[in-house]
Amino acid sequence: MGQPGASRGRPATPTVGKAMLNKYARAFFTRVLTPFAAFLIRRGVSPDTVTLIGTAGVVAGALVFYPRGEFFWGTVVITLFVFSDLVDGNMARQLGRSSRWGAFLDSTLDRVADGAVFGGFALWYAGGGDDNALCAVSIFCLASGQVVSYTKARGESIGLPVAVNGLVERAERLVVSLVAAGLAGFDTFGVPGIHVLLPIALWLVAVGSMVTLIQRVVTVRRESAEAEAADAQDDEGDQHNASHGSEAAT
């Protein structure tokens, strides 16, 4: 689902795997997974292949289990494939690879995985969950997550720093949703009342995503105005210097 930015040719951004593991746990799993990553390299497996397999596993876990209300097992499957974040990143570091293609593939498949998770929730509430309101909230979480990511990418593509993270970024959206889904899955094991955690999480993600979207739009608007003002000042300075140059020549 994504290699760390330093190894894949883009600025480091939190992925769901990295967000679910603190720095000490990541260091532990990095040591544990390094031999496995080296084994895959010796077998000719590329980091991109691991990324694709990891994303396919997340998509399968979300779209096979979640629409049937099997939130516990779906989350278990997704979590297992989340470790591809550490394996493919480890492989990329060992190979010393950094490429625009890797960054593009990483970001694109992140969006696919996000869509599958919230799409799985939406399918459940449109079917067996029988709750149109929560189906709509799930769809909003899916769409707003894509737009939040797009605002930053688009702002950076036109030369703006987009110097704001926002209230709820991708890592927070996924961790809150997946943890709530996994816990809600204990309802099938007879734990009473725990199923309410997923609706609460979806509402929190929806509101947080809206706030984050507004934060990023406001930031891009401010940075755009500042950049245009700076450009105007530069133009005035160039014109002033040109006029002085003409006077000196005469």
PDB file of C-alpha atoms in Angstrom:
ATOM      1  CA  MET A   1       0.000   0.000   0.000  1.00  0.00           C
ATOM      2  CA  GLY A   2       2.883   2.336  -0.131  1.00  0.00           C
ATOM      3  CA  GLN A   3       6.546   2.738   0.434  1.00  0.00           C
ATOM      4  CA  PRO A   4       8.021   5.367   2.672  1.00  0.00           C
ATOM      5  CA  GLY A   5       8.558   8.582   0.768  1.00  0.00           C
ATOM      6  CA  ALA A   6      12.287   8.742   1.143  1.00  0.00           C
ATOM      7  CA  SER A   7      12.638   5.453  -0.678  1.00  0.00           C
ATOM      8  CA  ARG A   8       9.998   6.026  -3.282  1.00  0.00           C
ATOM      9  CA  GLY A   9      10.787   9.516  -4.475  1.00  0.00           C
ATOM     10  CA  ARG A  10       8.204  11.679  -2.733  1.00  0.00           C
ATOM     11  CA  PRO A  11       7.868  13.598   0.528  1.00  0.00           C
ATOM     12  CA  ALA A  12       7.190  11.352   3.477  1.00  0.00           C
ATOM     13  CA  THR A  13       3.512  11.077   4.303  1.00  0.00           C
ATOM     14  CA  PRO A  14       1.913   8.802   6.871  1.00  0.00           C
ATOM     15  CA  THR A  15       0.436   5.597   5.479  1.00  0.00           C
ATOM     16  CA  VAL A  16      -2.051   3.485   7.355  1.00  0.00           C
ATOM     17  CA  GLY A  17       0.642   0.942   8.178  1.00  0.00           C
ATOM     18  CA  LYS A  18       2.969   3.522   9.641  1.00  0.00           C
ATOM     19  CA  ALA A  19       0.170   5.216  11.521  1.00  0.00           C
ATOM     20  CA  MET A  20      -0.943   1.962  13.123  1.00  0.00           C
ATOM     21  CA  LEU A  21       2.552   1.292  14.424  1.00  0.00           C
ATOM     22  CA  ASN A  22       4.446   3.698  16.650  1.00  0.00           C
ATOM     23  CA  LYS A  23       8.128   4.335  16.036  1.00  0.00           C
ATOM     24  CA  TYR A  24       9.248   1.628  18.454  1.00  0.00           C
ATOM     25  CA  ALA A  25       6.954  -0.994  16.969  1.00  0.00           C
ATOM     26  CA  ARG A  26       8.017   0.045  13.460  1.00  0.00           C
ATOM     27  CA  ALA A  27      11.666  -0.402  14.415  1.00  0.00           C
ATOM     28  CA  PHE A  28      10.896  -3.868  15.764  1.00  0.00           C
ATOM     29  CA  PHE A  29       8.931  -4.962  12.707  1.00  0.00           C
ATOM     30  CA  THR A  30      11.539  -3.464  10.407  1.00  0.00           C
ATOM     31  CA  ARG A  31      14.162  -5.716  11.985  1.00  0.00           C
ATOM     32  CA  VAL A  32      11.835  -8.697  11.787  1.00  0.00           C
ATOM     33  CA  LEU A  33      10.803  -8.078   8.175  1.00  0.00           C
ATOM     34  CA  THR A  34      14.245  -7.187   6.791  1.00  0.00           C
ATOM     35  CA  PRO A  35      15.223 -10.835   6.163  1.00  0.00           C
ATOM     36  CA  PHE A  36      11.868 -11.444   4.463  1.00  0.00           C
ATOM     37  CA  ALA A  37      12.339  -8.351   2.305  1.00  0.00           C
ATOM     38  CA  ALA A  38      15.839  -9.531   1.375  1.00  0.00           C
ATOM     39  CA  PHE A  39      14.419 -12.971   0.516  1.00  0.00           C
ATOM     40  CA  LEU A  40      11.885 -11.409  -1.850  1.00  0.00           C
ATOM     41  CA  ILE A  41      14.620  -9.370  -3.503  1.00  0.00           C
ATOM     42  CA  ARG A  42      16.714 -12.491  -4.058  1.00  0.00           C
ATOM     43  CA  ARG A  43      13.679 -14.116  -5.671  1.00  0.00           C
ATOM     44  CA  GLY A  44      13.371 -11.212  -8.075  1.00  0.00           C
ATOM     45  CA  VAL A  45      10.231  -9.712  -6.520  1.00  0.00           C
ATOM     46  CA  SER A  46      10.048  -5.935  -6.905  1.00  0.00           C
ATOM     47  CA  PRO A  47       8.744  -3.410  -4.357  1.00  0.00           C
ATOM     48  CA  ASP A  48       6.027  -2.484  -6.860  1.00  0.00           C
ATOM     49  CA  THR A  49       4.808  -6.083  -6.889  1.00  0.00           C
ATOM     50  CA  VAL A  50       4.542  -6.098  -3.100  1.00  0.00           C
ATOM     51  CA  THR A  51       2.656  -2.796  -3.246  1.00  0.00           C
ATOM     52  CA  LEU A  52       0.195  -4.249  -5.752  1.00  0.00           C
ATOM     53  CA  ILE A  53      -0.324  -7.421  -3.723  1.00  0.00           C
ATOM     54  CA  GLY A  54      -0.786  -5.426  -0.525  1.00  0.00           C
ATOM     55  CA  THR A  55      -3.395  -3.211  -2.139  1.00  0.00           C
ATOM     56  CA  ALA A  56      -5.177  -6.228  -3.621  1.00  0.00           C
ATOM     57  CA  GLY A  57      -5.324  -7.781  -0.154  1.00  0.00           C
ATOM     58  CA  VAL A  58      -6.780  -4.632   1.397  1.00  0.00           C
ATOM     59  CA  VAL A  59      -9.364  -4.361  -1.386  1.00  0.00           C
ATOM     60  CA  ALA A  60     -10.323  -8.014  -1.003  1.00  0.00           C
ATOM     61  CA  GLY A  61     -10.605  -7.748   2.771  1.00  0.00           C
ATOM     62  CA  ALA A  62     -12.792  -4.659   2.494  1.00  0.00           C
ATOM     63  CA  LEU A  63     -15.069  -5.717  -0.357  1.00  0.00           C
ATOM     64  CA  VAL A  64     -15.456  -9.391   0.533  1.00  0.00           C
ATOM     65  CA  PHE A  65     -16.003  -9.143   4.297  1.00  0.00           C
ATOM     66  CA  TYR A  66     -17.371  -5.676   5.031  1.00  0.00           C
ATOM     67  CA  PRO A  67     -20.457  -5.855   2.761  1.00  0.00           C
ATOM     68  CA  ARG A  68     -21.473  -8.994   4.673  1.00  0.00           C
ATOM     69  CA  GLY A  69     -21.051  -7.315   8.043  1.00  0.00           C
ATOM     70  CA  GLU A  70     -17.988  -9.406   8.919  1.00  0.00           C
ATOM     71  CA  PHE A  71     -16.063  -6.446  10.275  1.00  0.00           C
ATOM     72  CA  PHE A  72     -13.726  -8.337  12.577  1.00  0.00           C
ATOM     73  CA  TRP A  73     -12.357 -10.726   9.970  1.00  0.00           C
ATOM     74  CA  GLY A  74     -12.302  -8.054   7.305  1.00  0.00           C
ATOM     75  CA  THR A  75     -10.165  -5.853   9.521  1.00  0.00           C
ATOM     76  CA  VAL A  76      -7.859  -8.768  10.349  1.00  0.00           C
ATOM     77  CA  VAL A  77      -7.259  -9.392   6.632  1.00  0.00           C
ATOM     78  CA  ILE A  78      -6.709  -5.701   5.921  1.00  0.00           C
ATOM     79  CA  THR A  79      -4.288  -5.371   8.847  1.00  0.00           C
ATOM     80  CA  LEU A  80      -2.237  -8.326   7.635  1.00  0.00           C
ATOM     81  CA  PHE A  81      -1.815  -6.767   4.214  1.00  0.00           C
ATOM     82  CA  VAL A  82      -1.064  -3.392   5.770  1.00  0.00           C
ATOM     83  CA  PHE A  83       2.365  -4.819   6.619  1.00  0.00           C
ATOM     84  CA  SER A  84       3.190  -4.516   2.931  1.00  0.00           C
ATOM     85  CA  ASP A  85       3.816  -0.857   3.816  1.00  0.00           C
ATOM     86  CA  LEU A  86       6.842  -2.001   5.763  1.00  0.00           C
ATOM     87  CA  VAL A  87       7.973  -4.791   3.444  1.00  0.00           C
ATOM     88  CA  ASP A  88       7.997  -2.853   0.183  1.00  0.00           C
ATOM     89  CA  GLY A  89       9.572   0.172   1.832  1.00  0.00           C
ATOM     90  CA  ASN A  90      12.268  -2.058   3.309  1.00  0.00           C
ATOM     91  CA  MET A  91      12.885  -3.572  -0.129  1.00  0.00           C
ATOM     92  CA  ALA A  92      13.124  -0.149  -1.757  1.00  0.00           C
ATOM     93  CA  ARG A  93      15.687   0.978   0.825  1.00  0.00           C
ATOM     94  CA  GLN A  94      17.784  -2.147   0.351  1.00  0.00           C
ATOM     95  CA  LEU A  95      17.712  -1.634  -3.412  1.00  0.00           C
ATOM     96  CA  GLY A  96      18.383   2.095  -3.089  1.00  0.00           C
ATOM     97  CA  ARG A  97      15.512   2.880  -5.407  1.00  0.00           C
ATOM     98  CA  SER A  98      13.810   6.239  -5.669  1.00  0.00           C
ATOM     99  CA  SER A  99      11.572   6.921  -8.643  1.00  0.00           C
ATOM    100  CA  ARG A 100       8.725   9.102  -9.798  1.00  0.00           C
ATOM    101  CA  TRP A 101       6.941   5.970 -10.965  1.00  0.00           C
ATOM    102  CA  GLY A 102       7.123   4.456  -7.481  1.00  0.00           C
ATOM    103  CA  ALA A 103       5.713   7.633  -5.965  1.00  0.00           C
ATOM    104  CA  PHE A 104       2.905   7.706  -8.510  1.00  0.00           C
ATOM    105  CA  LEU A 105       2.019   4.034  -8.006  1.00  0.00           C
ATOM    106  CA  ASP A 106       2.132   4.435  -4.255  1.00  0.00           C
ATOM    107  CA  SER A 107      -0.238   7.414  -4.197  1.00  0.00           C
ATOM    108  CA  THR A 108      -2.609   5.939  -6.756  1.00  0.00           C
ATOM    109  CA  LEU A 109      -2.992   2.615  -4.956  1.00  0.00           C
ATOM    110  CA  ASP A 110      -3.487   4.417  -1.642  1.00  0.00           C
ATOM    111  CA  ARG A 111      -6.592   6.008  -3.156  1.00  0.00           C
ATOM    112  CA  VAL A 112      -7.793   2.594  -4.407  1.00  0.00           C
ATOM    113  CA  ALA A 113      -7.404   1.082  -0.940  1.00  0.00           C
ATOM    114  CA  ASP A 114      -9.214   3.988   0.718  1.00  0.00           C
ATOM    115  CA  GLY A 115     -12.098   3.693  -1.719  1.00  0.00           C
ATOM    116  CA  ALA A 116     -12.420  -0.034  -1.063  1.00  0.00           C
ATOM    117  CA  VAL A 117     -12.584   0.386   2.711  1.00  0.00           C
ATOM    118  CA  PHE A 118     -15.283   3.050   2.734  1.00  0.00           C
ATOM    119  CA  GLY A 119     -17.005   1.433  -0.240  1.00  0.00           C
ATOM    120  CA  GLY A 120     -17.259  -1.754   1.797  1.00  0.00           C
ATOM    121  CA  PHE A 121     -18.921   0.145   4.630  1.00  0.00           C
ATOM    122  CA  ALA A 122     -21.333   1.777   2.183  1.00  0.00           C
ATOM    123  CA  LEU A 123     -22.292  -1.595   0.660  1.00  0.00           C
ATOM    124  CA  TRP A 124     -23.035  -3.007   4.094  1.00  0.00           C
ATOM    125  CA  TYR A 125     -25.295  -0.148   5.108  1.00  0.00           C
ATOM    126  CA  ALA A 126     -26.998  -0.188   1.707  1.00  0.00           C
ATOM    127  CA  GLY A 127     -27.692  -3.904   2.147  1.00  0.00           C
ATOM    128  CA  GLY A 128     -27.726  -5.959   5.326  1.00  0.00           C
ATOM    129  CA  GLY A 129     -26.982  -2.973   7.552  1.00  0.00           C
ATOM    130  CA  ASP A 130     -30.141  -1.306   6.229  1.00  0.00           C
ATOM    131  CA  ASP A 131     -29.214   2.266   7.122  1.00  0.00           C
ATOM    132  CA  ASN A 132     -29.364   4.771   4.283  1.00  0.00           C
ATOM    133  CA  ALA A 133     -28.010   7.589   6.422  1.00  0.00           C
ATOM    134  CA  LEU A 134     -24.860   5.668   7.315  1.00  0.00           C
ATOM    135  CA  CYS A 135     -24.534   4.526   3.713  1.00  0.00           C
ATOM    136  CA  ALA A 136     -24.514   8.188   2.702  1.00  0.00           C
ATOM    137  CA  VAL A 137     -21.990   9.021   5.432  1.00  0.00           C
ATOM    138  CA  SER A 138     -19.719   6.214   4.230  1.00  0.00           C
ATOM    139  CA  ILE A 139     -19.911   7.514   0.656  1.00  0.00           C
ATOM    140  CA  PHE A 140     -19.152  11.015   1.903  1.00  0.00           C
ATOM    141  CA  CYS A 141     -16.099   9.682   3.772  1.00  0.00           C
ATOM    142  CA  LEU A 142     -14.942   7.996   0.568  1.00  0.00           C
ATOM    143  CA  ALA A 143     -15.427  11.063  -1.612  1.00  0.00           C
ATOM    144  CA  SER A 144     -14.129  13.639   0.868  1.00  0.00           C
ATOM    145  CA  GLY A 145     -11.008  11.582   1.493  1.00  0.00           C
ATOM    146  CA  GLN A 146     -10.211  11.610  -2.213  1.00  0.00           C
ATOM    147  CA  VAL A 147     -10.850  15.354  -2.465  1.00  0.00           C
ATOM    148  CA  VAL A 148      -8.761  16.142   0.616  1.00  0.00           C
ATOM    149  CA  SER A 149      -5.828  14.313  -0.947  1.00  0.00           C
ATOM    150  CA  TYR A 150      -6.447  16.021  -4.284  1.00  0.00           C
ATOM    151  CA  THR A 151      -6.419  19.539  -2.814  1.00  0.00           C
ATOM    152  CA  LYS A 152      -2.911  19.071  -1.457  1.00  0.00           C
ATOM    153  CA  ALA A 153      -1.611  17.390  -4.606  1.00  0.00           C
ATOM    154  CA  ARG A 154      -3.178  20.023  -6.861  1.00  0.00           C
ATOM    155  CA  GLY A 155      -1.931  22.901  -4.727  1.00  0.00           C
ATOM    156  CA  GLU A 156       1.602  21.520  -4.777  1.00  0.00           C
ATOM    157  CA  SER A 157       1.396  20.971  -8.555  1.00  0.00           C
ATOM    158  CA  ILE A 158       0.845  24.721  -9.097  1.00  0.00           C
ATOM    159  CA  GLY A 159       3.844  25.568  -6.957  1.00  0.00           C
ATOM    160  CA  LEU A 160       2.250  26.203  -3.568  1.00  0.00           C
ATOM    161  CA  PRO A 161       3.563  24.613  -0.363  1.00  0.00           C
ATOM    162  CA  VAL A 162       0.073  23.868   1.061  1.00  0.00           C
ATOM    163  CA  ALA A 163       1.598  24.251   4.511  1.00  0.00           C
ATOM    164  CA  VAL A 164      -1.209  22.665   6.493  1.00  0.00           C
ATOM    165  CA  ASN A 165      -1.957  19.077   7.414  1.00  0.00           C
ATOM    166  CA  GLY A 166      -5.503  19.495   8.627  1.00  0.00           C
ATOM    167  CA  LEU A 167      -7.551  17.924  11.370  1.00  0.00           C
ATOM    168  CA  VAL A 168      -8.011  14.464   9.819  1.00  0.00           C
ATOM    169  CA  GLU A 169      -5.553  13.184   7.233  1.00  0.00           C
ATOM    170  CA  ARG A 170      -5.478   9.812   5.493  1.00  0.00           C
ATOM    171  CA  ALA A 171      -3.800   7.967   8.349  1.00  0.00           C
ATOM    172  CA  GLU A 172      -6.306   9.242  10.905  1.00  0.00           C
ATOM    173  CA  ARG A 173      -9.267   8.450   8.645  1.00  0.00           C
ATOM    174  CA  LEU A 174      -8.186   4.877   8.160  1.00  0.00           C
ATOM    175  CA  VAL A 175      -6.972   4.119  11.666  1.00  0.00           C
ATOM    176  CA  VAL A 176     -10.153   5.452  13.294  1.00  0.00           C
ATOM    177  CA  SER A 177     -12.360   3.580  10.815  1.00  0.00           C
ATOM    178  CA  LEU A 178     -10.457   0.290  10.886  1.00  0.00           C
ATOM    179  CA  VAL A 179     -10.077   0.161  14.656  1.00  0.00           C
ATOM    180  CA  ALA A 180     -13.778   0.926  15.091  1.00  0.00           C
ATOM    181  CA  ALA A 181     -14.716  -1.684  12.474  1.00  0.00           C
ATOM    182  CA  GLY A 182     -12.537  -4.334  14.092  1.00  0.00           C
ATOM    183  CA  LEU A 183     -14.027  -3.667  17.518  1.00  0.00           C
ATOM    184  CA  ALA A 184     -17.557  -3.497  16.110  1.00  0.00           C
ATOM    185  CA  GLY A 185     -16.939  -6.965  14.707  1.00  0.00           C
ATOM    186  CA  PHE A 186     -16.950  -8.364  18.238  1.00  0.00           C
ATOM    187  CA  ASP A 187     -20.714  -7.921  18.092  1.00  0.00           C
ATOM    188  CA  THR A 188     -20.829 -11.256  16.249  1.00  0.00           C
ATOM    189  CA  PHE A 189     -19.097 -12.845  19.252  1.00  0.00           C
ATOM    190  CA  GLY A 190     -21.808 -11.642  21.584  1.00  0.00           C
ATOM    191  CA  VAL A 191     -20.271  -8.432  22.938  1.00  0.00           C
ATOM    192  CA  PRO A 192     -23.303  -6.183  23.515  1.00  0.00           C
ATOM    193  CA  GLY A 193     -23.581  -2.640  22.185  1.00  0.00           C
ATOM    194  CA  ILE A 194     -20.147  -2.537  20.606  1.00  0.00           C
ATOM    195  CA  HIS A 195     -21.547  -2.266  17.069  1.00  0.00           C
ATOM    196  CA  VAL A 196     -22.221   1.450  17.669  1.00  0.00           C
ATOM    197  CA  LEU A 197     -18.497   2.199  17.457  1.00  0.00           C
ATOM    198  CA  LEU A 198     -18.441   2.047  13.658  1.00  0.00           C
ATOM    199  CA  PRO A 199     -21.253   4.571  13.073  1.00  0.00           C
ATOM    200  CA  ILE A 200     -19.638   6.920  15.598  1.00  0.00           C
ATOM    201  CA  ALA A 201     -16.285   6.563  13.824  1.00  0.00           C
ATOM    202  CA  LEU A 202     -17.801   7.216  10.402  1.00  0.00           C
ATOM    203  CA  TRP A 203     -19.499  10.391  11.591  1.00  0.00           C
ATOM    204  CA  LEU A 204     -16.258  11.563  13.201  1.00  0.00           C
ATOM    205  CA  VAL A 205     -14.316  10.872  10.003  1.00  0.00           C
ATOM    206  CA  ALA A 206     -16.950  12.648   7.907  1.00  0.00           C
ATOM    207  CA  VAL A 207     -16.902  15.785  10.046  1.00  0.00           C
ATOM    208  CA  GLY A 208     -13.131  15.727  10.379  1.00  0.00           C
ATOM    209  CA  SER A 209     -12.691  15.333   6.617  1.00  0.00           C
ATOM    210  CA  MET A 210     -14.943  18.309   5.962  1.00  0.00           C
ATOM    211  CA  VAL A 211     -12.960  20.444   8.410  1.00  0.00           C
ATOM    212  CA  THR A 212      -9.692  19.301   6.821  1.00  0.00           C
ATOM    213  CA  LEU A 213     -10.983  20.100   3.344  1.00  0.00           C
ATOM    214  CA  ILE A 214     -11.939  23.610   4.430  1.00  0.00           C
ATOM    215  CA  GLN A 215      -8.547  24.091   6.100  1.00  0.00           C
ATOM    216  CA  ARG A 216      -6.701  23.107   2.943  1.00  0.00           C
ATOM    217  CA  VAL A 217      -8.861  25.204   0.622  1.00  0.00           C
ATOM    218  CA  VAL A 218      -8.392  28.265   2.849  1.00  0.00           C
ATOM    219  CA  THR A 219      -4.642  27.624   2.980  1.00  0.00           C
ATOM    220  CA  VAL A 220      -4.360  27.302  -0.797  1.00  0.00           C
ATOM    221  CA  ARG A 221      -6.398  30.488  -1.246  1.00  0.00           C
ATOM    222  CA  ARG A 222      -4.114  32.402   1.127  1.00  0.00           C
ATOM    223  CA  GLU A 223      -0.900  31.013  -0.350  1.00  0.00           C
ATOM    224  CA  SER A 224      -2.153  31.724  -3.865  1.00  0.00           C
ATOM    225  CA  ALA A 225      -2.883  35.352  -2.984  1.00  0.00           C
ATOM    226  CA  GLU A 226       0.546  35.708  -1.355  1.00  0.00           C
ATOM    227  CA  ALA A 227       2.279  34.169  -4.397  1.00  0.00           C
ATOM    228  CA  GLU A 228       0.436  36.467  -6.796  1.00  0.00           C
ATOM    229  CA  ALA A 229       1.276  39.498  -4.670  1.00  0.00           C
ATOM    230  CA  ALA A 230       4.942  38.481  -4.655  1.00  0.00           C
ATOM    231  CA  ASP A 231       4.876  38.028  -8.434  1.00  0.00           C
ATOM    232  CA  ALA A 232       3.336  41.480  -8.849  1.00  0.00           C
ATOM    233  CA  GLN A 233       6.077  43.030  -6.714  1.00  0.00           C
ATOM    234  CA  ASP A 234       8.731  41.236  -8.770  1.00  0.00           C
ATOM    235  CA  ASP A 235       7.171  42.545 -11.982  1.00  0.00           C
ATOM    236  CA  GLU A 236       7.147  46.094 -10.614  1.00  0.00           C
ATOM    237  CA  GLY A 237      10.773  45.721  -9.581  1.00  0.00           C
ATOM    238  CA  ASP A 238      11.730  44.453 -13.036  1.00  0.00           C
ATOM    239  CA  GLN A 239       9.935  47.369 -14.681  1.00  0.00           C
ATOM    240  CA  HIS A 240      11.605  49.830 -12.311  1.00  0.00           C
ATOM    241  CA  ASN A 241      15.050  48.391 -13.051  1.00  0.00           C
ATOM    242  CA  ALA A 242      14.349  48.443 -16.786  1.00  0.00           C
ATOM    243  CA  SER A 243      13.325  52.112 -16.686  1.00  0.00           C
ATOM    244  CA  HIS A 244      16.470  53.035 -14.755  1.00  0.00           C
ATOM    245  CA  GLY A 245      18.529  51.089 -17.243  1.00  0.00           C
ATOM    246  CA  SER A 246      17.006  53.032 -20.130  1.00  0.00           C
ATOM    247  CA  GLU A 247      17.702  56.359 -18.429  1.00  0.00           C
ATOM    248  CA  ALA A 248      21.310  55.412 -17.796  1.00  0.00           C
ATOM    249  CA  ALA A 249      21.748  54.390 -21.433  1.00  0.00           C
ATOM    250  CA  THR A 250      20.530  57.796 -22.634  1.00  0.00           C
TER     251      THR A 250
END
